[in-house]
Each structure stands twice: as structure tokens, then as C-alpha cells.
Amino acid sequence: MGFTPLAGTRAPVRVWTDPYAIEPQAAKQLRNIGALPWVQGVAVMPDVHFGKGATVGSVIAMRQAVSPAAVGVDIGCGMSAVRTSLTAGDLPDDLAGLRSAIEATIPVGFAQRKDSVDTRRIRGLEQAGWDDFWNRFAGLDRRVAQLETRAQRQIGTLGGGNHFIEVCLEQGGADEGRVWLMLHSGSRNIGKELAERHIGVARGLPHNVDLPDRDLAVFLTGTPEMDAYRRDLWWAQEYARRNRAVMLALLCGVVREHFPQVSYDESISCHHNYVSEENYGGVDVLVTRKGAIRAGRGDLGIIPGSMGTGSYIVRGRGNPDAYCSASHGAGRRMSRAQAKRTFSTEDLAEQTAGVECRKDAGVVDEIPGAYKDITEVMAQQEDLVEVVAHLKQVVCVKG
């Protein structure tokens, strides 16, 4: 499809969807971002929608600056997936038992463990670096010092909202019916606490006083505030990655208990709320992806739809116009509140037919109808990624 420039911005804002289809609030946000003096350029993904401060589905390249709101409060949120040796024929007709076993092993929602998980006892989990990782907690913003125990107990927990764990079947091709495991989660409460504290600090800095949106406040390279944010940011991104790794290893263990013959390929993992140091056209930039994945040439990534529509494993094409990025999912087409007003539990049951999942009022805001059409989103970014596998969930666990 290629991109369309968004008119009326200082820095180039390239849009991988119909600019006229972007909700007015989100379009205003994008123009505000494009007006910032530090911005080199912006790439807007086809799942774009309004967010706090920066737009969800935006990739922002800045010179010697970074906006913590352009990362989001769930620092390091992202996806992990692994292909198994199982096929659809190995699965029982009733998947309720498998779903219950997953929910019994991995806490969901606001839950945390009674004690921190012993990572040394988890089969298949990378063991390197755990001690150093936790030792660095003492160097984080002192205002989160009291949260260390909670952070330790939330490692290997899912969270709520749009976070999920799924068992999926590959659709079409030579591997039709192959079973995949997939999950979506982030840095839990500790990432949120760190993000909110730094966003508050940024708002109070003198160079941010006259911004069109105070939520777009930035830190500047070479300042103690930037150094502090980057220290906490890198740690929270690592927390999110390790959190997903623990859950995926535990999930693999649950499936192994049910299907002892199972084996696993190498797993795939990607952030979609994070910062990366990159270079485009000889210019060093800090790239924030808020609701977007890196799609460098050959990079494997994961783009989910909703709890009833399936997901895609993709390989990046390395498109520099998009700062080597792609969408992070289907993207919401209505707010959670609107979804609850629009849909019923009967609608949810109908739209998730054939999926072993919650079908109660507590997850109506996650109904597939509240999201954009994932097939349209994928069609709009054919120059950003190629599809490796199309997956459809048969089990979906949500908080």
C-alpha cells in the first residue's frame, strides 16, 4: 500500500492507512507530535488510535530527546510465541481443562504470587542474568523502592485489559493445524509506576512549558533527568521481556504435562511499547514505538488481532520510511466504555464461538467487535512485513 503524508506538520508524518479515517483526536495528537522541535519524523501504523499523550500506533524518531508518554505506561509491553510439534488432532474436543490448568499456573488480572517464582526451577527458562537484573532494582528511582517485593511476585503474571495467553492453530499452508502458544503482557505495575513518575518529572521541566500538549513533555540528552529515565526504562523493558519469558516457559510446562510428547521450536519475542537507539540516513535517533513492533529486514514479529479473530507471525521488510516498524495488532476502533455500552455477553459469546475463553461481562470490552479488522490492517502494511503464519486461537485466557 505504501504511506500517505499527513498534511500540516513540521516533521514528516507518514501514515499507513487512510488519513481521513483517523479519528480527529488522534489526528490532532499526530500533528502535535510532528510539531515538536526534536522530532525527525513519525510513522503512523494502520492500527492507529487515540492514546494518552502520544497516539497508539505511532513510531516517533527524535534527535537527542525522548518523550516518556510516547512509550506509554506499560513499558516493554509486547508479545511472545512458540510453535509446538503438536497438531489440531492431538488436542481434545473439550479444551476447558487445558484452560483451567493455564489459569491455575499463571496468575491473571491484578493478582500476584504469594512468593516470588523460583526462576531456577523453571524448565526451559534462560537462567543468565537474573541476579544482576534484580540487583539493579536498588538503583531505580527511589520513589519505587518499596515496590521491589511486589515486582518480584508479579514476575510470571499476566495482568488484565488486552493481555492474554492463547493456544492457537496455524491456518493454511504446509503446517495447517500446527499448534502455537502465544501471550501478550508487559512490565506489570512496576513499569507503570516508573513511567508515571518520569512523565510527571518531564512535565515540570522548563523546556516543556510551551508544548501543544504537556503529555508530550520530553527529556533531553545530557541531562540528569534523561539519564535517570533511560536507566529505569532499560530496566523496565528487561522486566517485561523476562516476565514474558517466565510465563512462556510455564505455559510450555503446562502443555507438556498434558502432552508429554510435545517439543518446541525457538520462541519469538517482541516489544511494542519501548525505546530503541537507531540510525536512519546517518542520523542517530531515539525511536519510540508505542503500539508498534520493530520490523527490520528479517526480524520476526507477532501481530495479534482480538480474542476471536486470530493473529499473524510476520517477518520484517526493513522499510526505512516506517523506521523499520509495523503495527502491534488490530488496534481499537472504540473505547472500552463504548464497547460495554454497545455489546452484550450474548454478543461476546457469538463473536468468540469456537474459542475456549471467558464469555462474561468482565471481558465484554475486549470483544472482537471493539477492534479494527485485522485482515484490513495487515493489507495496509504489506510493504512493512510479510506474513509467515496466520494463527487462529482455540483457547484464550484473559485477566
XYZ file of C-alpha atoms in Angstrom:
399
model
C 0.000 0.000 0.000
C 2.700 2.482 0.995
C 2.278 5.605 3.076
C 0.375 8.876 2.752
C 1.879 12.082 4.181
C -0.160 13.832 6.850
C -0.511 17.473 5.835
C 0.300 20.428 8.048
C 3.226 19.099 10.093
C 6.777 20.410 10.518
C 8.431 16.975 10.576
C 7.275 14.325 8.078
C 4.374 12.228 9.396
C 3.862 9.163 7.184
C 0.572 7.293 7.531
C -0.031 3.623 6.614
C -3.818 3.986 6.497
C -6.364 6.439 5.123
C -5.547 9.735 6.910
C -9.210 10.732 6.693
C -10.182 7.592 8.592
C -8.089 8.559 11.631
C -10.250 9.788 14.497
C -9.954 13.594 14.948
C -8.420 13.327 18.431
C -5.692 11.029 17.157
C -5.012 13.206 14.093
C -4.579 16.220 16.381
C -2.142 14.240 18.523
C -0.103 13.294 15.457
C 0.112 16.921 14.324
C 1.188 17.943 17.833
C 3.931 15.319 17.736
C 5.050 16.419 14.270
C 5.379 19.989 15.546
C 7.912 19.164 18.276
C 11.348 20.626 17.502
C 13.185 17.418 18.383
C 11.178 15.153 16.079
C 12.947 13.796 12.996
C 9.843 12.030 11.699
C 6.802 9.968 12.590
C 5.459 6.733 11.102
C 1.791 6.013 11.751
C 0.702 2.391 11.729
C -2.641 1.147 10.336
C -3.880 0.250 13.852
C -3.547 3.905 14.942
C -5.920 5.254 17.584
C -6.073 7.941 20.251
C -3.883 7.465 23.317
C -2.674 9.405 26.332
C -0.082 11.939 25.181
C 1.181 10.129 22.117
C -1.012 8.197 19.707
C -1.164 4.409 19.955
C 0.277 3.028 16.731
C 2.910 5.760 16.368
C 6.639 5.437 15.763
C 8.488 8.624 16.687
C 12.123 9.288 15.849
C 13.661 12.080 17.949
C 17.091 13.674 17.935
C 18.682 13.799 21.399
C 15.305 13.683 23.109
C 12.655 11.205 24.174
C 9.081 11.608 25.378
C 8.130 9.095 28.097
C 4.443 9.394 27.125
C 5.427 8.292 23.606
C 6.461 4.970 25.140
C 3.366 4.553 27.285
C 2.927 3.496 30.881
C 3.238 -0.245 30.240
C 6.930 -0.050 29.388
C 8.119 -3.021 27.365
C 4.656 -4.440 26.726
C 4.856 -6.968 23.932
C 4.318 -10.474 22.602
C 5.920 -13.900 22.807
C 5.074 -17.034 20.828
C 6.418 -20.501 20.152
C 5.455 -23.184 17.666
C 4.951 -26.679 19.054
C 5.199 -30.127 17.468
C 1.501 -30.729 18.241
C -1.274 -30.559 15.685
C -5.008 -29.988 15.998
C -5.566 -33.747 16.065
C -3.600 -34.009 19.310
C -5.975 -31.679 21.143
C -9.108 -32.943 22.930
C -12.537 -31.766 21.833
C -13.070 -30.122 25.236
C -10.310 -27.625 25.977
C -11.742 -26.381 29.295
C -9.279 -28.492 31.279
C -6.275 -27.046 29.465
C -7.554 -23.515 30.006
C -8.099 -24.201 33.728
C -4.580 -25.600 34.071
C -3.099 -22.473 32.473
C -5.118 -20.201 34.773
C -4.018 -22.244 37.808
C -0.346 -21.866 36.860
C -0.150 -18.244 35.703
C -1.871 -15.562 37.820
C -4.029 -13.153 35.797
C -5.622 -9.742 36.349
C -4.296 -7.769 39.316
C -3.082 -10.958 41.006
C 0.435 -11.517 42.234
C 2.066 -14.619 43.658
C 2.268 -15.267 47.409
C 6.014 -15.663 46.950
C 8.330 -14.776 44.089
C 8.698 -17.503 41.484
C 11.897 -19.557 41.699
C 13.241 -18.996 38.203
C 15.959 -21.611 38.744
C 13.339 -24.356 38.831
C 11.541 -23.468 35.583
C 12.376 -25.851 32.791
C 13.416 -24.186 29.555
C 13.893 -20.704 31.053
C 17.097 -18.817 30.239
C 18.973 -18.627 33.550
C 21.577 -15.987 32.748
C 21.490 -12.542 34.323
C 18.736 -12.881 36.911
C 20.875 -11.904 39.916
C 22.317 -8.863 38.151
C 18.843 -7.865 36.998
C 17.367 -7.840 40.496
C 20.482 -6.216 41.991
C 19.853 -3.229 39.715
C 16.481 -2.588 41.356
C 18.224 -0.649 44.144
C 19.438 1.880 41.567
C 15.962 2.725 40.249
C 14.007 5.849 41.136
C 13.916 5.921 44.932
C 10.142 6.508 44.851
C 9.573 2.871 43.825
C 11.930 1.334 46.401
C 9.021 -0.099 48.412
C 7.699 -1.964 45.352
C 10.528 -4.477 44.987
C 8.689 -7.332 46.701
C 5.591 -6.726 44.583
C 7.696 -6.593 41.414
C 9.287 -9.933 42.326
C 5.887 -11.519 42.999
C 4.480 -10.244 39.710
C 7.191 -11.798 37.549
C 5.445 -14.502 35.550
C 1.961 -12.961 35.859
C -0.289 -11.836 33.023
C -2.182 -8.711 34.070
C -5.555 -7.651 32.683
C -7.013 -5.487 29.931
C -5.890 -6.623 26.497
C -3.237 -9.007 27.863
C -3.823 -12.665 27.055
C -2.478 -16.204 26.792
C -3.573 -18.290 23.824
C -3.335 -21.712 22.277
C -3.614 -21.259 18.512
C -3.801 -23.338 15.344
C -1.919 -22.404 12.192
C -4.199 -21.683 9.237
C -3.374 -22.878 5.730
C -0.074 -23.875 4.159
C 2.077 -26.909 4.756
C 1.721 -26.574 8.545
C -2.085 -26.356 8.624
C -3.294 -27.196 12.125
C 0.082 -26.835 13.863
C -0.342 -25.724 17.492
C 1.232 -22.459 18.651
C 1.415 -20.913 22.122
C 1.217 -17.143 22.395
C 0.995 -14.474 25.069
C 0.774 -10.700 25.434
C 1.936 -8.870 28.563
C 4.285 -6.177 29.828
C 6.087 -4.769 32.841
C 3.115 -5.041 35.191
C 2.720 -2.479 37.993
C 6.408 -1.610 38.316
C 6.662 -0.393 34.712
C 3.542 1.740 35.167
C 4.853 3.248 38.408
C 8.207 4.137 36.851
C 6.595 5.598 33.736
C 4.154 7.793 35.636
C 6.872 9.192 37.877
C 9.077 10.132 34.933
C 6.185 11.604 32.941
C 5.487 13.826 35.955
C 9.117 14.947 36.103
C 9.171 15.747 32.371
C 6.065 17.927 32.601
C 7.807 20.189 35.089
C 10.951 20.886 33.028
C 11.283 24.467 31.679
C 11.777 23.495 28.026
C 8.377 21.746 28.065
C 6.313 24.691 29.267
C 5.013 25.833 25.864
C 4.315 22.459 24.254
C 0.977 21.983 22.464
C 0.322 19.014 24.772
C 2.037 18.761 28.162
C 1.787 14.961 27.956
C 4.356 15.161 25.137
C 6.999 16.536 27.507
C 10.498 15.299 26.672
C 13.806 14.617 28.341
C 16.923 15.962 26.631
C 20.180 14.092 26.113
C 22.936 15.059 28.527
C 20.625 15.945 31.414
C 20.315 14.057 34.712
C 16.585 13.625 34.091
C 17.260 11.849 30.792
C 19.928 9.665 32.403
C 17.527 8.666 35.183
C 14.736 7.875 32.752
C 16.921 5.777 30.477
C 18.240 3.810 33.472
C 14.711 2.973 34.643
C 13.406 2.488 31.100
C 16.022 -0.123 30.160
C 15.359 -1.980 33.401
C 11.563 -1.968 32.895
C 11.938 -3.152 29.303
C 14.055 -6.031 30.562
C 11.485 -6.762 33.286
C 8.768 -7.048 30.625
C 10.906 -9.352 28.480
C 11.755 -11.573 31.449
C 8.132 -11.585 32.599
C 7.032 -12.946 29.233
C 9.873 -15.463 29.193
C 8.822 -16.849 32.588
C 5.175 -17.116 31.508
C 6.047 -18.771 28.215
C 8.237 -21.346 29.983
C 5.455 -22.035 32.493
C 2.920 -22.290 29.669
C 5.146 -24.770 27.861
C 5.296 -26.758 31.092
C 1.502 -26.887 31.375
C 1.190 -28.130 27.801
C 3.967 -30.672 28.407
C 2.017 -32.093 31.361
C -0.996 -32.631 29.104
C 1.002 -33.773 26.046
C 4.322 -35.366 27.148
C 5.374 -35.924 23.539
C 5.465 -32.199 22.743
C 8.593 -30.377 21.567
C 9.103 -26.691 20.899
C 10.773 -24.545 18.253
C 12.764 -21.447 19.163
C 10.480 -18.802 20.634
C 9.742 -15.358 19.174
C 9.540 -12.225 21.329
C 8.975 -8.569 20.518
C 8.256 -5.373 22.447
C 5.663 -2.917 21.215
C 5.939 -0.132 23.825
C 9.611 0.748 24.023
C 12.606 2.891 23.053
C 15.495 1.922 20.793
C 18.680 3.690 19.680
C 18.780 3.565 15.862
C 20.264 5.354 12.848
C 18.479 6.447 9.671
C 20.143 8.388 6.884
C 23.243 8.815 9.019
C 21.262 10.456 11.830
C 21.276 8.906 15.311
C 17.758 8.929 16.743
C 15.867 7.603 19.723
C 12.889 5.714 18.311
C 9.828 5.263 20.481
C 7.355 2.628 19.363
C 4.016 2.951 21.146
C 1.791 0.231 19.806
C 4.272 -0.791 17.103
C 6.890 -3.511 16.651
C 10.316 -3.395 15.083
C 10.182 -4.861 11.569
C 13.781 -4.670 10.423
C 14.675 -6.838 7.437
C 14.349 -10.440 8.577
C 13.042 -9.614 12.056
C 10.334 -11.995 13.230
C 7.376 -10.355 14.929
C 3.864 -11.032 16.201
C 0.739 -9.044 15.276
C -2.387 -10.175 17.163
C -5.995 -9.435 16.288
C -8.565 -9.847 19.063
C -9.755 -12.710 21.258
C -11.819 -14.174 18.437
C -10.091 -13.275 15.190
C -6.565 -14.695 15.232
C -3.031 -13.387 14.838
C -0.078 -13.254 12.453
C 3.572 -14.221 12.698
C 5.439 -11.834 10.391
C 8.904 -11.124 9.009
C 10.011 -7.506 8.672
C 10.878 -5.972 5.313
C 13.097 -3.255 6.830
C 11.220 -0.283 5.374
C 13.157 2.853 6.430
C 10.194 5.146 5.691
C 8.458 3.457 8.629
C 11.630 3.394 10.735
C 11.612 -0.390 10.207
C 8.311 -0.810 12.058
C 4.879 -2.410 11.757
C 1.623 -2.402 13.687
C 1.322 -4.124 17.060
C -2.169 -5.503 16.462
C -5.577 -4.682 15.077
C -5.997 -1.561 17.208
C -9.177 -0.491 18.952
C -11.987 1.111 16.970
C -13.941 2.072 20.080
C -13.134 2.789 23.711
C -13.684 0.251 26.451
C -16.611 2.253 27.799
C -18.241 2.420 24.372
C -17.729 -1.311 23.863
C -19.526 -2.046 27.141
C -22.407 0.187 26.076
C -22.572 -1.345 22.597
C -22.171 -5.080 23.186
C -23.677 -7.707 25.473
C -22.425 -11.012 26.829
C -24.553 -12.668 24.149
C -22.605 -10.730 21.505
C -19.356 -11.832 23.140
C -20.386 -15.484 23.079
C -21.343 -15.209 19.422
C -18.123 -13.460 18.374
C -15.903 -15.917 20.270
C -17.722 -19.062 19.150
C -15.320 -21.984 18.998
C -12.844 -20.390 21.425
C -12.487 -21.729 24.973
C -12.434 -18.435 26.899
C -14.260 -16.203 29.335
C -17.588 -15.014 27.966
C -18.749 -12.890 30.915
C -19.389 -9.168 31.410
C -15.863 -8.648 32.749
C -14.331 -9.019 29.295
C -17.024 -7.519 27.054
C -14.727 -4.527 26.493
C -12.325 -6.954 24.776
C -14.942 -8.261 22.339
C -13.670 -8.622 18.747
C -16.196 -6.030 17.567
C -14.378 -3.357 19.585
C -11.291 -3.818 17.398
C -10.450 -2.981 13.796
C -10.490 -5.696 11.148
C -7.082 -7.379 11.444
C -7.181 -8.518 7.790
C -7.536 -4.887 6.654
C -4.734 -3.814 8.985
C -2.453 -6.474 7.516
C -3.353 -5.479 3.945
C -2.334 -1.878 4.673
C 1.199 -2.832 5.706
C 2.271 -5.282 3.044
C 5.313 -3.099 2.371
C 6.309 -3.339 6.052
C 6.031 -7.092 6.740
C 5.421 -10.395 5.037
C 3.194 -12.997 6.664
C 4.960 -16.132 7.900
C 1.960 -17.772 9.560
C -1.713 -17.000 10.165
C -2.964 -18.297 13.528
C -6.453 -18.767 14.991
C -6.923 -19.201 18.736
C -8.806 -22.139 20.246
C -8.036 -21.209 23.876
C -7.812 -17.625 25.175
C -7.001 -16.771 28.802
C -7.654 -13.209 29.949
C -7.394 -11.416 33.275
